[in-house]
Amino acid sequence: MFKANPRSRFSLLWTVLLSICFFCFWTSPGFSQNKEVFIIDLQSDISAGTAGFLSDGIQKAQKRGSELIVILLDTPGGSVSAMQTMVKDIMNSPLPIVVYVAPKGASAASAGVLITVAAHVAAMAPGTNIGAAHPVPASLPFIPMPEENKKSVETEKTLNYFTGYARSIAQEKGRNADWVEKAIRDSASVTANEALTLKVVDLIAENLDDLLKQLDGREITVNKVKRTLQTKDLDEYSYRPSFRDKVLGYISSPMMILLLFLIGIGGIGYEIFHPGAIFPGVIGGIAIILFAYAIQFLPVNYSGLLLIALAIAFFIAEVKISSYGLLAVAGTVSFILGAIMLFKDVGGISLKFIITCAVLTGGFFMVVTALVIRTHRSKVQSGQQGLIGEKGIVKQTLDPEGVVFVHGELWKAISAEKISADEKIAVEKVNGLVLTVKRDI
């Protein structure tokens, strides 16, 4: 009878195990090879959320083993720091990246210019435009920047920095550095055909199919390695923003962060001064959480953050101490200085918008303070007549001190006997802002 050699059995088992391991690694996401073009849809403002979305997309394309990445771009511009992050991700990507300004009617304005120029291949659809990259402070439509301040806001130093930065990118990619500088200094803007003639972009494509057809066989350099694109018969995989990406993109702009801050302290402040409303406090709490979440995606100057925190302390102290507006004014000034210093992003937020936010915040606290003072004074003056005999409910057990809810407000109260929470009481006497109560039978 034939007997198998134990060594042969071991070799066979070892070969099977190696084959299984090799198969698992080969079919894992990190080693898979897909004959596909990975399409990233970027049709929004450039923000920290957009930068995160692009970074995640590049990583996912790597794991899927995609042949190349096509960024469908349509943007009016946005955050400088976010744009710089995106440019670095594009220029250092191990996969070839094509920025395609599309569909017809789309534009690559402001920060979109440098994102397009940084690509391994830059393309545009007919009827699109590119340009107007002059850096300006963020603003809102209803708070335009005064014409006379436009030149004073962006100094020559800022422009020199941006032009040097942009020219280095254009030269690295073999594109027209002189025109890119003109787009920054003079806000020059050109059509797709003009951009092709000026060698700002590499080609014009009617649609995605036409783009892939023109890319097939094109030789490019990716991280100093020459590659020939093979784009024929590639499958298309579309990567679109998730709900999280959309929310982050919306809340991560400097202006929106300041608005969230305003809503947050306004809602929480209202709840502090008028307990029981609930809804303003909930909205304020959510806004503050979103503020704390969004601020981590922007380059923050913590001195500015401390000044804003100091402004909050001044506003709260105004209510507690009643300095007749002095602390509110100090809080407003602290808020303005903090907001100006808060973001390291070049361009920042328009001073007019910051001052408007600060005045609204300070005005809110001053009005509420005045109402609180007037309410308390009126209660003291007419307390004997207006509160004695009023019915209420115990909110915090009286033993002998506690809190009661009388006449729509929370009051400190004392009682000769212990009265548990939720029991009914009646007011016997008023001593300043403290009520003497008894159990209501």
Coordinates of C-alpha atoms in Angstrom, one line a residue, residues 202-422:
D202 CA -5.0 71.2 -21.2
L203 CA -8.2 70.4 -23.1
I204 CA -11.9 71.1 -23.7
A205 CA -14.3 68.2 -23.6
E206 CA -18.0 68.1 -24.4
N207 CA -18.9 65.6 -21.7
L208 CA -17.3 62.9 -19.5
D209 CA -17.2 60.4 -22.3
D210 CA -15.4 62.8 -24.5
L211 CA -13.0 63.6 -21.7
L212 CA -12.1 60.0 -21.2
K213 CA -11.7 59.5 -24.9
Q214 CA -9.2 62.4 -25.1
L215 CA -7.4 61.3 -22.0
D216 CA -6.7 57.7 -23.4
G217 CA -3.0 57.3 -24.2
R218 CA -2.1 60.7 -22.7
E219 CA 1.3 60.8 -20.9
I220 CA 1.4 62.5 -17.5
T221 CA 3.7 62.7 -14.5
V222 CA 2.5 61.6 -11.1
N223 CA 4.9 62.2 -8.2
K224 CA 7.9 62.4 -10.7
V225 CA 6.8 59.1 -12.3
K226 CA 5.7 59.2 -15.9
R227 CA 2.4 57.3 -16.6
T228 CA 0.3 56.7 -19.7
L229 CA -3.4 57.0 -19.0
Q230 CA -5.5 54.0 -20.1
T231 CA -9.1 55.3 -20.0
K232 CA -10.8 53.2 -22.6
D233 CA -13.8 51.2 -21.5
L234 CA -13.5 52.3 -17.9
D235 CA -16.4 51.9 -15.5
E236 CA -17.7 55.0 -13.7
Y237 CA -17.9 55.2 -10.0
S238 CA -19.6 58.4 -8.6
Y239 CA -18.6 59.6 -5.2
R240 CA -21.1 62.2 -3.9
P241 CA -21.2 64.1 -0.6
S242 CA -22.9 62.3 2.3
F243 CA -25.3 64.1 4.6
R244 CA -22.4 64.6 7.0
D245 CA -20.3 66.2 4.3
K246 CA -23.1 68.6 3.3
V247 CA -23.7 69.7 6.9
L248 CA -20.0 70.2 7.6
G249 CA -19.6 72.1 4.3
Y250 CA -22.5 74.4 5.3
I251 CA -21.4 75.1 8.9
S252 CA -17.6 75.2 8.5
S253 CA -17.3 78.7 6.9
P254 CA -16.0 81.5 9.2
M255 CA -19.2 83.5 8.8
M256 CA -21.5 80.6 9.6
I257 CA -19.3 79.7 12.7
L258 CA -19.8 83.2 14.0
L259 CA -23.6 83.0 13.3
L260 CA -23.7 79.7 15.2
F261 CA -22.0 81.4 18.1
L262 CA -24.5 84.2 18.1
I263 CA -27.5 81.8 18.0
G264 CA -25.9 79.7 20.7
I265 CA -25.3 82.3 23.3
G266 CA -28.6 84.1 22.4
G267 CA -30.6 80.9 22.9
I268 CA -28.8 79.8 26.1
G269 CA -28.9 83.4 27.4
Y270 CA -32.6 83.7 26.9
E271 CA -33.1 80.4 28.7
I272 CA -31.0 81.6 31.7
F273 CA -32.9 84.9 32.0
H274 CA -36.4 83.4 31.3
P275 CA -36.3 79.8 32.6
G276 CA -38.9 77.4 31.4
A277 CA -39.0 78.4 27.7
I278 CA -37.0 75.3 26.8
F279 CA -37.0 75.8 23.0
P280 CA -34.5 78.7 22.9
G281 CA -32.2 76.8 25.2
V282 CA -32.3 73.6 23.1
I283 CA -31.6 75.6 19.9
G284 CA -28.8 77.5 21.6
G285 CA -27.3 74.3 22.9
I286 CA -27.3 72.7 19.4
A287 CA -25.8 75.8 17.9
I288 CA -23.0 75.8 20.4
I289 CA -22.2 72.1 19.8
L290 CA -22.1 72.7 16.0
F291 CA -19.9 75.8 16.7
A292 CA -17.5 73.6 18.7
Y293 CA -17.6 70.9 16.0
A294 CA -17.0 73.2 13.0
I295 CA -14.3 75.3 14.6
Q296 CA -11.9 72.3 14.7
F297 CA -11.8 72.2 10.9
L298 CA -10.4 75.8 10.6
P299 CA -7.0 77.2 11.5
V300 CA -7.9 78.9 14.8
N301 CA -6.0 81.5 16.8
Y302 CA -6.7 80.5 20.4
S303 CA -6.1 84.1 21.6
G304 CA -9.2 85.1 19.6
L305 CA -11.1 82.2 21.1
L306 CA -10.2 83.3 24.6
L307 CA -11.4 86.9 23.8
I308 CA -14.7 85.6 22.6
A309 CA -15.0 83.5 25.8
L310 CA -14.2 86.6 27.8
A311 CA -16.9 88.5 25.9
I312 CA -19.4 85.8 27.0
A313 CA -18.3 86.2 30.6
F314 CA -18.7 90.0 30.3
F315 CA -22.3 89.6 28.9
I316 CA -23.3 87.2 31.7
A317 CA -21.6 89.4 34.4
E318 CA -23.6 92.4 33.1
V319 CA -26.8 90.6 34.0
K320 CA -25.5 89.4 37.4
I321 CA -23.8 92.7 38.4
S322 CA -25.9 95.2 36.5
S323 CA -23.2 97.7 35.6
Y324 CA -25.7 99.6 33.5
G325 CA -24.1 98.6 30.2
L326 CA -20.4 99.0 30.9
L327 CA -19.7 95.2 30.9
A328 CA -21.9 94.8 27.8
V329 CA -19.7 97.4 26.0
A330 CA -16.6 95.6 27.2
G331 CA -18.0 92.3 25.9
T332 CA -18.8 93.9 22.6
V333 CA -15.3 95.2 22.2
S334 CA -13.8 91.8 23.3
F335 CA -16.1 90.0 20.8
I336 CA -14.9 92.2 17.9
L337 CA -11.2 91.8 18.7
G338 CA -11.7 88.0 19.2
A339 CA -13.6 87.6 15.9
I340 CA -10.9 89.5 14.0
M341 CA -8.1 87.4 15.5
L342 CA -10.0 84.1 15.5
F343 CA -9.2 82.7 12.1
K344 CA -5.7 82.5 10.7
D345 CA -7.2 82.1 7.2
V346 CA -5.8 84.9 5.0
G347 CA -8.7 87.1 4.0
G348 CA -10.8 86.4 7.1
I349 CA -14.2 87.9 7.6
S350 CA -15.2 91.5 6.8
L351 CA -14.9 93.9 9.7
K352 CA -18.4 95.2 9.0
F353 CA -19.9 91.7 9.4
I354 CA -18.0 91.2 12.7
I355 CA -19.1 94.6 14.1
T356 CA -22.7 93.8 13.1
C357 CA -22.6 90.5 15.0
A358 CA -21.0 92.1 18.0
V359 CA -23.5 94.9 18.2
L360 CA -26.4 92.5 17.8
T361 CA -25.0 90.3 20.6
G362 CA -24.2 93.2 22.9
G363 CA -27.6 94.8 22.2
F364 CA -29.4 91.5 23.0
F365 CA -27.8 91.2 26.4
M366 CA -28.3 94.9 27.2
V367 CA -32.0 94.7 26.3
V368 CA -32.5 91.5 28.4
T369 CA -30.6 93.1 31.3
A370 CA -32.8 96.1 31.2
L371 CA -35.9 93.9 31.2
V372 CA -34.6 91.8 34.1
I373 CA -33.8 95.0 36.2
R374 CA -37.1 96.5 35.4
T375 CA -39.0 93.3 36.3
H376 CA -37.2 92.9 39.6
R377 CA -37.7 96.5 40.6
S378 CA -41.4 96.4 39.8
K379 CA -41.7 93.2 41.8
V380 CA -40.0 94.8 44.8
Q381 CA -42.1 98.0 44.6
S382 CA -45.5 96.2 44.1
G383 CA -44.6 92.9 45.8
Q384 CA -46.8 93.5 48.9
Q385 CA -49.8 94.1 46.7
G386 CA -49.1 92.0 43.7
L387 CA -47.5 88.8 45.0
I388 CA -49.0 88.2 48.5
G389 CA -51.6 85.6 48.1
E390 CA -50.3 84.4 44.7
K391 CA -50.3 80.6 44.2
G392 CA -47.4 78.7 42.9
I393 CA -45.5 75.4 42.7
V394 CA -42.4 74.2 44.5
K395 CA -39.6 73.6 42.0
Q396 CA -36.8 72.8 44.5
T397 CA -37.8 71.4 47.9
L398 CA -38.1 74.0 50.6
D399 CA -36.1 72.9 53.6
P400 CA -36.4 75.8 54.6
E401 CA -34.9 77.4 51.5
G402 CA -35.7 76.4 47.9
V403 CA -37.1 77.6 44.6
V404 CA -40.7 78.2 43.7
F405 CA -42.5 79.1 40.4
V406 CA -44.9 82.0 41.0
H407 CA -46.5 84.4 38.6
G408 CA -44.6 82.9 35.6
E409 CA -41.2 83.3 37.2
L410 CA -38.7 81.3 39.4
W411 CA -38.2 82.8 42.9
K412 CA -36.0 82.0 45.9
A413 CA -38.3 81.1 48.8
I414 CA -38.3 80.1 52.4
S415 CA -40.9 78.2 54.4
A416 CA -41.4 77.5 58.1
E417 CA -42.1 73.8 57.2
K418 CA -40.6 71.4 54.7
I419 CA -42.5 71.4 51.4
S420 CA -41.5 68.9 48.7
A421 CA -41.1 69.6 45.0
D422 CA -44.3 69.8 42.9

